[in-house]
Amino acid sequence: MGGCFSCKSSTKFNNIQVVHFNGYVQEFENPVSVRQVTAGQLPSKNLVFTAAQLLSTESKPLKADVQLETGQLYFLLPYSILQPDVSPVDFLALVKKLSSKAKSSRRGQARSSGTSSLSGQRNPICRTQARTPWKPVLDTIREKSFNRRSESELQDMDSETSRRSLMSGVLL
């Protein structure tokens, strides 16, 4: 008995998609290299992978000079995620989750022109997925008393006990 995961989408796309570890999706229209995708970031801190690379026994990232292929999905992940004890099975859930983010970003979004307003030059970025800010889900924490009494309450109890014992001795 075995399991299989296919990273190929049933709907083809005509651009390059790069999904960041946090779910942010970038789409590139023109051929782009790994170096261009990681521009502005520390290259030793973020690495680009294909799904097949992540799910293989040796998770080696793409080299900086590799051109990314149109119609392919890539993952931009932090170096810190590559621990020696992490297996391809551990990456399976991550690949599924990030792949679904990429699929959902393709549905019904209009493309921008891909030009940079600052320089007027053609920018390889076609569109990025708009993200909603993260909001935590918080529940109320109810504080429980452990029936612990303060020192002053204990002193009051001792004085009450001694007063009762004196009163009972007087009555006898």
Coordinates of C-alpha atoms in Angstrom, one line a residue:
M1 CA 0.0 0.0 0.0
G2 CA 1.4 3.4 -0.9
G3 CA 0.5 7.0 -1.2
C4 CA 1.1 9.4 -4.1
F5 CA 1.1 13.1 -4.3
S6 CA 1.1 14.9 -7.6
C7 CA 2.3 18.5 -7.7
K8 CA 0.8 19.0 -11.2
S9 CA -2.3 21.2 -11.3
S10 CA -5.3 20.3 -13.4
T11 CA -5.4 23.9 -14.6
K12 CA -2.4 25.1 -16.5
F13 CA -1.0 28.6 -16.0
N14 CA 1.2 30.5 -18.3
N15 CA 3.5 32.1 -15.8
I16 CA 5.9 31.1 -13.0
Q17 CA 4.5 30.9 -9.5
V18 CA 6.7 31.2 -6.4
V19 CA 5.0 30.4 -3.1
H20 CA 6.7 31.8 0.0
F21 CA 6.7 29.9 3.3
N22 CA 4.1 32.2 4.8
G23 CA 1.7 31.5 1.9
Y24 CA 2.4 34.7 -0.1
V25 CA 2.2 34.0 -3.8
Q26 CA 4.3 35.7 -6.5
E27 CA 3.7 35.3 -10.2
F28 CA 6.4 36.0 -12.8
E29 CA 5.5 36.5 -16.4
N30 CA 8.9 36.5 -18.0
P31 CA 11.6 34.0 -17.6
V32 CA 13.3 34.6 -14.3
S33 CA 16.2 33.1 -12.4
V34 CA 16.4 32.0 -8.8
R35 CA 18.8 34.9 -8.2
Q36 CA 16.1 37.4 -9.3
V37 CA 13.4 35.7 -7.2
T38 CA 15.6 36.0 -4.1
A39 CA 16.8 39.6 -4.9
G40 CA 16.7 41.8 -1.9
Q41 CA 16.9 38.9 0.4
L42 CA 19.8 37.2 1.9
P43 CA 20.4 34.3 -0.5
S44 CA 21.8 32.0 2.2
K45 CA 18.6 32.5 4.2
N46 CA 16.0 31.7 1.6
L47 CA 16.1 28.9 -0.9
V48 CA 14.0 28.0 -3.9
F49 CA 12.7 24.4 -4.4
T50 CA 10.4 22.5 -6.7
A51 CA 7.8 20.1 -5.1
A52 CA 9.8 17.1 -6.4
Q53 CA 13.0 18.4 -4.7
L54 CA 11.2 18.8 -1.4
L55 CA 9.7 15.4 -1.5
S56 CA 12.9 13.6 -2.5
T57 CA 15.3 12.1 0.1
E58 CA 17.9 14.8 -0.6
S59 CA 16.2 18.2 -0.4
K60 CA 18.7 20.3 -2.4
P61 CA 17.6 23.8 -3.5
L62 CA 17.9 25.2 -7.0
K63 CA 21.1 27.0 -7.7
A64 CA 21.1 30.8 -8.1
D65 CA 21.7 30.8 -11.9
V66 CA 18.9 28.4 -12.7
Q67 CA 16.1 29.8 -14.9
L68 CA 12.6 29.0 -13.6
E69 CA 10.3 27.4 -16.1
T70 CA 6.9 28.8 -17.2
G71 CA 3.9 26.8 -15.9
Q72 CA 5.9 25.5 -12.9
L73 CA 5.3 26.0 -9.2
Y74 CA 8.2 26.8 -6.9
F75 CA 8.6 27.2 -3.2
L76 CA 10.7 29.9 -1.5
L77 CA 11.5 28.6 2.0
P78 CA 13.8 29.7 4.8
Y79 CA 17.1 27.8 5.3
S80 CA 16.1 27.1 8.9
I81 CA 13.4 24.7 7.7
L82 CA 16.0 22.2 6.4
Q83 CA 16.9 20.3 9.5
P84 CA 18.8 17.0 9.3
D85 CA 15.9 15.1 11.0
V86 CA 13.2 16.4 8.6
S87 CA 12.1 13.8 6.1
P88 CA 10.1 14.1 2.8
V89 CA 7.0 13.0 4.6
D90 CA 7.3 16.0 6.9
F91 CA 7.4 18.3 3.8
L92 CA 4.4 16.6 2.2
A93 CA 1.9 18.6 4.3
L94 CA 3.8 21.8 3.6
V95 CA 3.8 21.2 -0.1
K96 CA 0.1 20.4 -0.1
K97 CA -0.8 23.5 1.9
L98 CA 1.4 25.9 -0.2
S99 CA 0.2 24.3 -3.5
S100 CA -3.4 25.0 -2.5
K101 CA -2.5 28.6 -1.8
A102 CA -1.1 28.9 -5.3
K103 CA -4.2 27.3 -6.8
S104 CA -6.5 29.6 -4.9
S105 CA -4.5 32.7 -6.0
R106 CA -5.0 31.7 -9.7
R107 CA -8.8 31.7 -9.5
G108 CA -10.5 34.9 -10.7
Q109 CA -7.7 37.4 -10.2
A110 CA -7.0 39.9 -12.9
R111 CA -3.4 40.4 -14.1
S112 CA -1.7 43.7 -13.7
S113 CA 0.4 45.1 -16.6
G114 CA 3.6 44.1 -14.9
T115 CA 5.3 47.4 -15.4
S116 CA 7.1 49.3 -12.7
S117 CA 5.7 52.8 -12.1
L118 CA 9.0 54.0 -10.8
S119 CA 11.3 53.1 -13.7
G120 CA 8.8 52.5 -16.5
Q121 CA 10.6 49.2 -17.3
R122 CA 9.0 45.9 -17.6
N123 CA 9.0 44.1 -14.3
P124 CA 8.9 40.3 -14.3
I125 CA 6.4 40.3 -11.5
C126 CA 2.9 39.9 -12.9
R127 CA 0.8 39.9 -9.7
T128 CA 1.0 39.1 -6.1
Q129 CA -1.7 37.6 -4.0
A130 CA -3.3 40.2 -1.7
R131 CA -3.1 38.8 1.9
T132 CA -5.4 39.6 4.7
P133 CA -3.5 40.5 7.9
W134 CA -3.1 37.7 10.4
K135 CA -5.5 37.9 13.4
P136 CA -5.2 35.6 16.3
V137 CA -8.2 33.6 17.6
L138 CA -8.3 34.3 21.3
D139 CA -10.4 32.5 23.9
T140 CA -11.1 33.8 27.4
I141 CA -8.9 32.3 30.1
R142 CA -10.8 31.8 33.3
E143 CA -8.7 32.0 36.5
K144 CA -9.3 29.3 39.0
S145 CA -8.8 29.5 42.7
F146 CA -6.7 26.7 44.2
N147 CA -8.3 27.5 47.7
R148 CA -5.0 28.9 48.9
R149 CA -5.3 31.3 51.7
S150 CA -3.2 34.3 52.4
E151 CA -1.0 34.4 55.5
S152 CA -3.3 37.0 57.1
E153 CA -6.3 34.6 56.6
L154 CA -4.4 31.8 58.2
Q155 CA -3.5 34.0 61.2
D156 CA -7.1 35.0 61.6
M157 CA -8.1 31.3 61.5
D158 CA -5.5 30.5 64.2
S159 CA -6.7 33.3 66.5
E160 CA -10.3 32.2 66.0
T161 CA -9.3 28.6 66.9
S162 CA -7.4 29.6 70.0
R163 CA -10.3 31.9 71.1
R164 CA -12.8 29.0 70.7
S165 CA -10.5 26.7 72.8
L166 CA -10.3 29.3 75.5
M167 CA -14.1 29.8 75.5
S168 CA -14.7 26.1 75.6
G169 CA -12.2 25.8 78.6
V170 CA -14.1 28.6 80.5
L171 CA -17.5 27.0 79.9
L172 CA -16.4 23.6 81.3

